[in-house]
Structures are given as C-alpha cells and as structure tokens.
Amino acid sequence: MDLSFTPDQDALRGATTRLYAKESHGERVREAESTGFDQALWGAVVAMGLPVMAMPEAAGGAGATLTDLAAAVEVHGAFLGSVPLVETAVTARLLARLSGADDLLAPLVDGAPASIALLPAVSATAPLVPGAAVARVVVARDGDRLVAATAPTTTARRTLASLAVADVDLTGALVLAKGPEAIAAHNAALDEWRALTAVAQAGLARATLDVGVQYAKDRHQFGVPIGSFQTLQHRFADLHTRVEGSRLLAYEAIWALDEAMPTAPGLAAQASWWCGEVADEAAGFSLHVHGGYGFMLEYDVQLHVRRAKATRLLLGNPRHELQRIAERRWGTSAPDPATVVAAATARPTRGGMDYRFEPETEAFRAEVREFIAEHLRPEIIERAHATGTMHDWGFHQALCNRGYLASGWPVEVGGLGRSAIDQCVLMQELYGSGAPIDGLNIAAMVGATLLVTGTDAQKADVLPRILAGELMCCLGYSEPDAGSDVAAVATKATRDGDHWVLDGQKMFTTMAQEAHYVFLLARSNPDVPKHKGLTMFLVPMDTPGIEITAVQTMGGERTNITFFSEVRVPDSARVGEVDAGWTVMHAALVYERTSANWGEPDRLVEEMAGWALAPSSDGTVPFDDPAVREVLAQATTELEVGRLLLFRSAWLSSLGEMPQVEGSMAKLHITEAFVRASSELLHLLGPDGLVPGSEAGAVLGGLVEHAFRHSVVTTIYGGSSEVQREIVAGRGLGLPRNR
Ligand SMILES: Cc1cc2nc3c(=O)[nH]c(=O)nc-3n(C[C@H](O)[C@H](O)[C@H](O)COP(=O)(O)OP(=O)(O)OC[C@H]3O[C@@H](n4cnc5c(N)ncnc54)[C@H](O)[C@@H]3O)c2cc1C
C-alpha cells in the first residue's frame, strides 16, 4: 500500500497550483461566468500539456496515467477552473482507444477543447453537455451508436454554475461505433469522467472547507472567534473527515482505472456519489459559516456552492448513482470475486500510489483466516453473547500462542514485529468474524503500556503471562463523575510508607470478572491541576477491599462497577512515576494504531447484501427494490471511506509516523457509519428485523438486531464521537480551543 504521489506527480501538482493561482483566482472565475470559459486559462493549461497528457504517446499524448492527470485535476477543482479540462481529457482518451478517430484527435492534440455528452441524446440532441459551448469535438451516445460532432451546432445554456454547458445538435454526426461496442466505449469514458470529476470535487471540497475554517478563525462574534464555538467545530471536524475520505476514495477509483482492476467501475460510481455529496455539503456549510457575507457575490464561497452542486447534477439525479453502485457491487454487472482477489494480490505494475496490500500482508490475512476457521467455533461466539463476556479463554490462548496479542510488538520483546498495516488486517479479520476479543484488546493495551513504562520487575512478572494468554487485566479509568473527562478521576491513592491505600469507585470495568489485575488510574495529588495529580497502579484483583458488581448493557456486553475500599498495595504496584499517570495512560499509543472496528460493520453490510440477493418467502428478491439497493450502496460506500481512513492511519504508522488526528477521523467516521448502517439496514427487514438471535427464525441469526443495539456504544467508548471531533477540530484544523 502506498498513498503518496511520486516526485513527478508532486512536481506536477506544484506547477499546476502555481498556474491556477495566477490564472484562475476568484476574479477570473467571475469574469468567465457568462461563458463558463476562460480562454487565457485554457491557453496556459494547453501549454502545460494537461488536456492530452494521459493519452498514449502514439496518439500524440504524453503517455501519463490517470493518476498523473488527477494530480492536476484536483487543483483544477480547487480553483474552480473555467475550462473543460476533464471533459477534453476523457474525450481524447476515448478517441485514442477507437480505431479510425485520428482526424478527430488532431485538433485536440493541437489544443482544442472537446467534450463528451454525459446523458444519452434525445431527438438527435445531446442535452446540457458541459464544455460543449466551446468544444471543437463532442462525442455522444445516440441510441446504440457512439457519434462525434465536429465543429458542432450548439445552443449555450445558462446554468447554476458556469460550465460552458450547451445542447449539441448531433444531426450529421460521425458514427464512431455501434451496438455493444459503442455502449461499452461510452460507459468506460463516463467512468473516467466520474473518477476524475470526483477528484476535482475532492479538490473543491478541500478548498471550500479551508476558506470556511479560515473565516471561522478570523471572524469574531460575542468577543471570540466564531471558530471556537463547538457547534461549528464539530461540523467542521465531520467535514474535514469526510473530505479526507473523499480524496482517498477518488484516488482509489482513479488508481483502479489505471490498473484495470475489476472493481474500478464500482469504485468510480462510489467516488462520484460520495465526492459529489461531500463537496456539496462542505460548500454549503462554508457558506453558512460566512453568515450573510457568504451570499454576497464578492465572496468566493458562493462560487463553490454553485460549482459543487452543478457538477454533481450533470450526470443526473445523484441518488441514481447509488443504484449504480449497488448494481456494480452485487448485481449482474458485479465482478467475479475470484478476479477481484486475483487483482488484489497481483504485483503492482508501476510505482507510486497503490491501494493494494503487499503480498506478505495478503499472505498474513490468509493465515489469520485459516486460524479463525480452525479455532473460532460457533459455540464460542454463542457463549459470549449469552453471557455478555466478550472473551473466551481457550480462544484467547490460541490467539496468544500464535503471537497475535503482540503482533506489532518488536520480536525482541516477544512480538511478531508486524507492520501497523498487518496489525490492522489482523484486527479487522477478527472483528469481522465476530470473535469475542475484548480480553485480547485490553490485555494487549496493558501489556504495551507496561512495555513502555513498567518496571523491570513488572515486565518480568506480568508480560510473559500476558503474552502466554494466562493473565487478564481490566481498565479502571472511568468513574461516575469522570467519563470523557477521565482526568477528573476521584479514586484516592494515599501514600502510607512503602504502600498505597486506594479508595473509590470505578465504572464500566469491562472484564473485571475475569481479570487478574486492574490497571487503575487514581488521584495521588489533589493540590495540583487535575492532569498532574494522577498515578497509575497495577492492582491484583484478589487484593482485599475490591468488590465488583455486574452491569448488563443494551448491546449485550457485560461490564461492571468496581468498588475499592481501603485497598492496600505495595509501591511496587505503581506503574510509572508518582503523579505521572496521565503520561502512562497514553504510553500505549505507540502500539495503539489500529483500534477502529471496521470489520464488524463491513460484515453486517455483506451479510445483508446476501440476504437481499436471496429470494424471500414470497418469491420476491429484496435487491430488486431500489430502496434496498440505495441503503446497501450508501452503507458500503461510507464503509469503504472508513476503511480508507483506517488504513491510511495504519499506513502512516508503518512509515514511522504517529498518526493521531488520522486515527480519530477513522474512529469517528467508522463508528458513526456503523450506527447509521445498522439502523437503516434494520429498517429493510421490517418487523422480521426485530427478532433477536436467541429466538428461532431470526434473520441472519439476529445479526442486524444485535448490531442496532451494539453499534451505538462504539461511538462512546474508546473516546466518544464528540471527543474525537474535539481532536480533529483542534489538532487537525487548528480551530481555537473552546474551553
Ligand atoms: C460497554 C462499555 C464498556 C466500557 N468499558 C470500559 C472499561 O473497560 N474501562 C473504562 O475505564 N471505561 C470503560 N467504559 C467507559 C467509557 O470509556 C465511557 O463511557 C466514555 O469515556 C464516556 O464517558 P461517560 O459514559 O461518562 O459519558 P460522558 O463523558 O458523561 O458523556 C456523555 C455525553 O456527553 C458528550 N460529551 C462529553 N464531553 C464532551 C465535550 N467536551 N464536548 C461535547 N460533548 C461531550 C459525550 O460525547 C456523550 O455523548 C465503557 C463503557 C461502556 C458503555
């Protein structure tokens, strides 16, 4: 996996940015509004060779990839370029693929603009074709023929945004292809348009969000920058996340087209829908943040709003794109799964951006799947759901024997030394299988913290037992009055000679009923700021004075309330320095790279797709219902964005970086998408969906009903969505603190 540009692509992007900053700033975009075309910008774009760069050299192009071109198109989108760059590039590539179209290509190679009709012709007229008002050549689909109109007769149409839109008269147009060949050629070109336009929309979304964020930092009301208001910050954080996701998805579609991946058509449709949606939303919110000023024509943000919306609508009703996604993902045009796997495991054919995993990672995934098939028996999952204890000692030990508890730890300390990406793959496979791994997660986290901050004695005593799967821990952080604000814990740690006395109450101590130790955060000094007066302890659960009370939850997980009354522990139970508990708590972050659970919601969507494709008892097939396809398409696209955010974070870790905002974005997006998906998917089942897995006849063994009950808590523990938004808004966007 590589999500970076090559040096050449970086250079191209830099040069394009300089060009557009000079030739496509707000004033120039306004000047071009009446025609939708900026001749000087077009001249500069042609001089750089952008429109035909991604054509084969033999056809007069530069033989560049779509990814190369996309590096420029993203900038074009960000600066609202008033030229048909994408349309010309797509038309040129289409013509280069057809035999006998050389004469049509010649003017394009010489710098003439061209375009492609996105909608089929009606009565020999291609309607509302972007760029057609200035195009020398327009390619269109007329029935089952692919035709080209040269020097076409056009009727320019004024639209919401200036995109040189025109109706094109196709009378006398040249026939390029007929029948299935024509339809396939047009569809392939449309997918390139979809993916490149998605990149442009991602560029626009980023630009409009930056404008909004800057305005929110500069504009003061009530004596503070408006960007310090949490309502604005949280919307910005969501949009920052969605915009990052849109860029990742747009480039994934482009990469897939470059590599002729079987998933490319599906990804192009996903990118088209998602990036259009996000650009629209980001521009709309930026406008809103500008208050009344955003509506003044002097402000650029209204241009963003128009362009984002208009670009989206050129293809038709955006919701129809969701039907296309479902069809391409699961319908009759879905690729054969075997070809998808083969392509995913093929060796990269070129350098630079690559969304495939390394062959070693794929081999590791296969090994993990084998392990799960061998060790995760159905009764283990059933028992976990029946008791609420998401842990099974036998399965846990098997995981530990295989080294999976410490897959990312260095080999010298008993780990497998695997990359962050491999760790992420492992966790997603486990989550996706439904394995009860709360114990694994907690023990791994405590072990990793001890590895960094534990004493030699603690390491020697505890770590080997954690690694062997013999020893379980629970986390004693939360308290009745310290949840999100965990530094507010009140459990007292009082020094008594070479001992400490612990008094207090912990909430939600999951796994306490199985644990040998509690990793306890306590207040050792009440006289200093709250973060500075905390100390961490590793307390044996059989110490006198500890009592636990079971708590059952809506999601079926058992957790506990744990009481500590005059619990005496030696100073050797302290982890880290006195009053340094806050630092100790965060030490495990070094190994905590891949916590978001994408595997579970992904499985949910796939299982529901299987349900939708199978005939129901009345003989109908749910997948034939557009409402069903829409929900599935939306869920799978949101989750693909989540997967990309998650693996981007893991990829950054694998480069030696310490992603924080990226991890928060992944967690925020995936958990919120999980909640939406489980609710919407449950609706599809109607009353049948209400039956839990414990009852006979539950659809998919009650999977969706359980997901509905369980998904919400994923937006709470591990740092609630609001806490993640605070991180994204503050550290990611630099918005001023609000507390
Ligand atoms: C099933 C389960 C298992 C758990 N396991 C453990 C465990 O093993 N060990 C452990 O220590 N804890 C555990 N927790 C606790 C969990 O970490 C907390 O629930 C979580 O940190 C939130 O704290 P809280 O429940 O007190 O909610 P609060 O912090 O009171 O939050 C209530 C609401 O206010 C919002 N909010 C809070 N602060 C802000 C803010 N600054 N801005 C905007 N909104 C805000 C929150 O997002 C939330 O929506 C578990 C919880 C559950 C439900």
PDB file of C-alpha atoms in Angstrom, residues 538-643:
ATOM      1  CA  LEU A 538      -1.447  -2.404  38.514  1.00  0.00           C
ATOM      2  CA  VAL A 539      -3.540  -3.900  41.297  1.00  0.00           C
ATOM      3  CA  PRO A 540      -4.153  -7.650  41.776  1.00  0.00           C
ATOM      4  CA  MET A 541      -7.896  -8.234  41.688  1.00  0.00           C
ATOM      5  CA  ASP A 542      -7.700 -10.590  44.669  1.00  0.00           C
ATOM      6  CA  THR A 543      -6.471  -7.790  46.927  1.00  0.00           C
ATOM      7  CA  PRO A 544      -8.817  -7.414  49.914  1.00  0.00           C
ATOM      8  CA  GLY A 545     -11.234  -4.474  49.579  1.00  0.00           C
ATOM      9  CA  ILE A 546     -12.151  -4.918  45.891  1.00  0.00           C
ATOM     10  CA  GLU A 547     -15.738  -5.750  45.011  1.00  0.00           C
ATOM     11  CA  ILE A 548     -17.339  -5.989  41.635  1.00  0.00           C
ATOM     12  CA  THR A 549     -20.971  -5.691  40.614  1.00  0.00           C
ATOM     13  CA  ALA A 550     -22.121  -6.862  37.204  1.00  0.00           C
ATOM     14  CA  VAL A 551     -23.735  -4.419  34.784  1.00  0.00           C
ATOM     15  CA  GLN A 552     -25.592  -5.670  31.707  1.00  0.00           C
ATOM     16  CA  THR A 553     -25.842  -3.389  28.708  1.00  0.00           C
ATOM     17  CA  MET A 554     -28.184  -2.836  25.771  1.00  0.00           C
ATOM     18  CA  GLY A 555     -25.571  -4.169  23.369  1.00  0.00           C
ATOM     19  CA  GLY A 556     -25.360  -7.419  25.325  1.00  0.00           C
ATOM     20  CA  GLU A 557     -21.872  -6.761  26.683  1.00  0.00           C
ATOM     21  CA  ARG A 558     -21.338  -7.323  30.376  1.00  0.00           C
ATOM     22  CA  THR A 559     -19.369  -4.669  32.181  1.00  0.00           C
ATOM     23  CA  ASN A 560     -19.005  -3.861  35.901  1.00  0.00           C
ATOM     24  CA  ILE A 561     -18.944  -1.340  38.660  1.00  0.00           C
ATOM     25  CA  THR A 562     -15.886  -1.912  40.832  1.00  0.00           C
ATOM     26  CA  PHE A 563     -15.535  -0.661  44.384  1.00  0.00           C
ATOM     27  CA  PHE A 564     -12.208  -0.081  46.166  1.00  0.00           C
ATOM     28  CA  SER A 565     -12.310   0.205  49.951  1.00  0.00           C
ATOM     29  CA  GLU A 566      -9.001   0.707  51.717  1.00  0.00           C
ATOM     30  CA  VAL A 567      -7.211  -1.444  49.162  1.00  0.00           C
ATOM     31  CA  ARG A 568      -3.555  -1.679  50.247  1.00  0.00           C
ATOM     32  CA  VAL A 569      -0.906  -2.250  47.620  1.00  0.00           C
ATOM     33  CA  PRO A 570       2.886  -2.005  47.812  1.00  0.00           C
ATOM     34  CA  ASP A 571       4.629   0.797  45.976  1.00  0.00           C
ATOM     35  CA  SER A 572       5.872  -1.845  43.535  1.00  0.00           C
ATOM     36  CA  ALA A 573       2.310  -1.897  42.136  1.00  0.00           C
ATOM     37  CA  ARG A 574       2.778   1.644  40.888  1.00  0.00           C
ATOM     38  CA  VAL A 575       3.316   1.983  37.148  1.00  0.00           C
ATOM     39  CA  GLY A 576       5.379   4.990  36.125  1.00  0.00           C
ATOM     40  CA  GLU A 577       6.297   7.934  38.292  1.00  0.00           C
ATOM     41  CA  VAL A 578       4.133   9.327  41.069  1.00  0.00           C
ATOM     42  CA  ASP A 579       1.718  11.905  39.576  1.00  0.00           C
ATOM     43  CA  ALA A 580       2.642  10.820  36.034  1.00  0.00           C
ATOM     44  CA  GLY A 581      -0.425   8.623  35.474  1.00  0.00           C
ATOM     45  CA  TRP A 582      -1.640  10.747  32.579  1.00  0.00           C
ATOM     46  CA  THR A 583       1.559  10.090  30.634  1.00  0.00           C
ATOM     47  CA  VAL A 584       1.437   6.385  31.484  1.00  0.00           C
ATOM     48  CA  MET A 585      -2.137   6.129  30.218  1.00  0.00           C
ATOM     49  CA  HIS A 586      -1.079   7.436  26.832  1.00  0.00           C
ATOM     50  CA  ALA A 587       2.136   5.440  26.566  1.00  0.00           C
ATOM     51  CA  ALA A 588       0.365   2.546  24.840  1.00  0.00           C
ATOM     52  CA  LEU A 589      -0.454   4.848  21.945  1.00  0.00           C
ATOM     53  CA  VAL A 590       2.848   3.805  20.425  1.00  0.00           C
ATOM     54  CA  TYR A 591       1.264   0.416  19.788  1.00  0.00           C
ATOM     55  CA  GLU A 592      -2.337   1.555  19.655  1.00  0.00           C
ATOM     56  CA  ARG A 593      -2.599   2.223  15.958  1.00  0.00           C
ATOM     57  CA  THR A 594      -5.495   0.326  14.630  1.00  0.00           C
ATOM     58  CA  SER A 595      -8.274   0.307  17.150  1.00  0.00           C
ATOM     59  CA  ALA A 596     -11.269   1.259  14.988  1.00  0.00           C
ATOM     60  CA  ASN A 597     -13.521  -1.671  14.274  1.00  0.00           C
ATOM     61  CA  TRP A 598     -14.351  -1.675  10.583  1.00  0.00           C
ATOM     62  CA  GLY A 599     -14.592  -5.451  10.234  1.00  0.00           C
ATOM     63  CA  GLU A 600     -17.867  -5.766  12.113  1.00  0.00           C
ATOM     64  CA  PRO A 601     -19.909  -3.205  10.134  1.00  0.00           C
ATOM     65  CA  ASP A 602     -18.388  -4.466   6.903  1.00  0.00           C
ATOM     66  CA  ARG A 603     -19.578  -7.976   7.674  1.00  0.00           C
ATOM     67  CA  LEU A 604     -23.006  -6.597   8.512  1.00  0.00           C
ATOM     68  CA  VAL A 605     -23.340  -4.965   5.103  1.00  0.00           C
ATOM     69  CA  GLU A 606     -22.052  -8.017   3.236  1.00  0.00           C
ATOM     70  CA  GLU A 607     -24.403 -10.352   5.086  1.00  0.00           C
ATOM     71  CA  MET A 608     -27.298  -8.032   4.380  1.00  0.00           C
ATOM     72  CA  ALA A 609     -26.358  -7.935   0.698  1.00  0.00           C
ATOM     73  CA  GLY A 610     -26.522 -11.739   0.750  1.00  0.00           C
ATOM     74  CA  TRP A 611     -29.956 -11.537   2.355  1.00  0.00           C
ATOM     75  CA  ALA A 612     -31.090  -9.031  -0.269  1.00  0.00           C
ATOM     76  CA  LEU A 613     -29.971 -11.191  -3.167  1.00  0.00           C
ATOM     77  CA  ALA A 614     -31.758 -14.323  -1.961  1.00  0.00           C
ATOM     78  CA  PRO A 615     -35.474 -14.744  -2.782  1.00  0.00           C
ATOM     79  CA  SER A 616     -37.742 -14.119   0.203  1.00  0.00           C
ATOM     80  CA  SER A 617     -40.512 -16.490   1.250  1.00  0.00           C
ATOM     81  CA  ASP A 618     -42.993 -14.665  -1.035  1.00  0.00           C
ATOM     82  CA  GLY A 619     -40.697 -15.200  -4.005  1.00  0.00           C
ATOM     83  CA  THR A 620     -39.601 -11.571  -4.367  1.00  0.00           C
ATOM     84  CA  VAL A 621     -35.936 -10.625  -4.300  1.00  0.00           C
ATOM     85  CA  PRO A 622     -35.293  -7.688  -1.953  1.00  0.00           C
ATOM     86  CA  PHE A 623     -32.376  -6.496  -4.095  1.00  0.00           C
ATOM     87  CA  ASP A 624     -34.865  -5.666  -6.870  1.00  0.00           C
ATOM     88  CA  ASP A 625     -36.282  -2.962  -4.620  1.00  0.00           C
ATOM     89  CA  PRO A 626     -34.471   0.348  -5.293  1.00  0.00           C
ATOM     90  CA  ALA A 627     -34.905   1.334  -1.646  1.00  0.00           C
ATOM     91  CA  VAL A 628     -32.930  -1.757  -0.585  1.00  0.00           C
ATOM     92  CA  ARG A 629     -30.191  -1.101  -3.129  1.00  0.00           C
ATOM     93  CA  GLU A 630     -29.937   2.513  -2.019  1.00  0.00           C
ATOM     94  CA  VAL A 631     -29.366   1.633   1.638  1.00  0.00           C
ATOM     95  CA  LEU A 632     -26.800  -1.042   0.763  1.00  0.00           C
ATOM     96  CA  ALA A 633     -24.961   1.274  -1.632  1.00  0.00           C
ATOM     97  CA  GLN A 634     -24.805   4.103   0.853  1.00  0.00           C
ATOM     98  CA  ALA A 635     -23.604   1.830   3.652  1.00  0.00           C
ATOM     99  CA  THR A 636     -20.922   0.124   1.585  1.00  0.00           C
ATOM    100  CA  THR A 637     -19.623   3.444   0.304  1.00  0.00           C
ATOM    101  CA  GLU A 638     -19.464   5.014   3.744  1.00  0.00           C
ATOM    102  CA  LEU A 639     -17.630   1.949   4.991  1.00  0.00           C
ATOM    103  CA  GLU A 640     -15.197   1.997   2.109  1.00  0.00           C
ATOM    104  CA  VAL A 641     -14.385   5.568   3.097  1.00  0.00           C
ATOM    105  CA  GLY A 642     -13.916   4.338   6.674  1.00  0.00           C
ATOM    106  CA  ARG A 643     -11.651   1.529   5.529  1.00  0.00           C
TER     107      ARG A 643
END
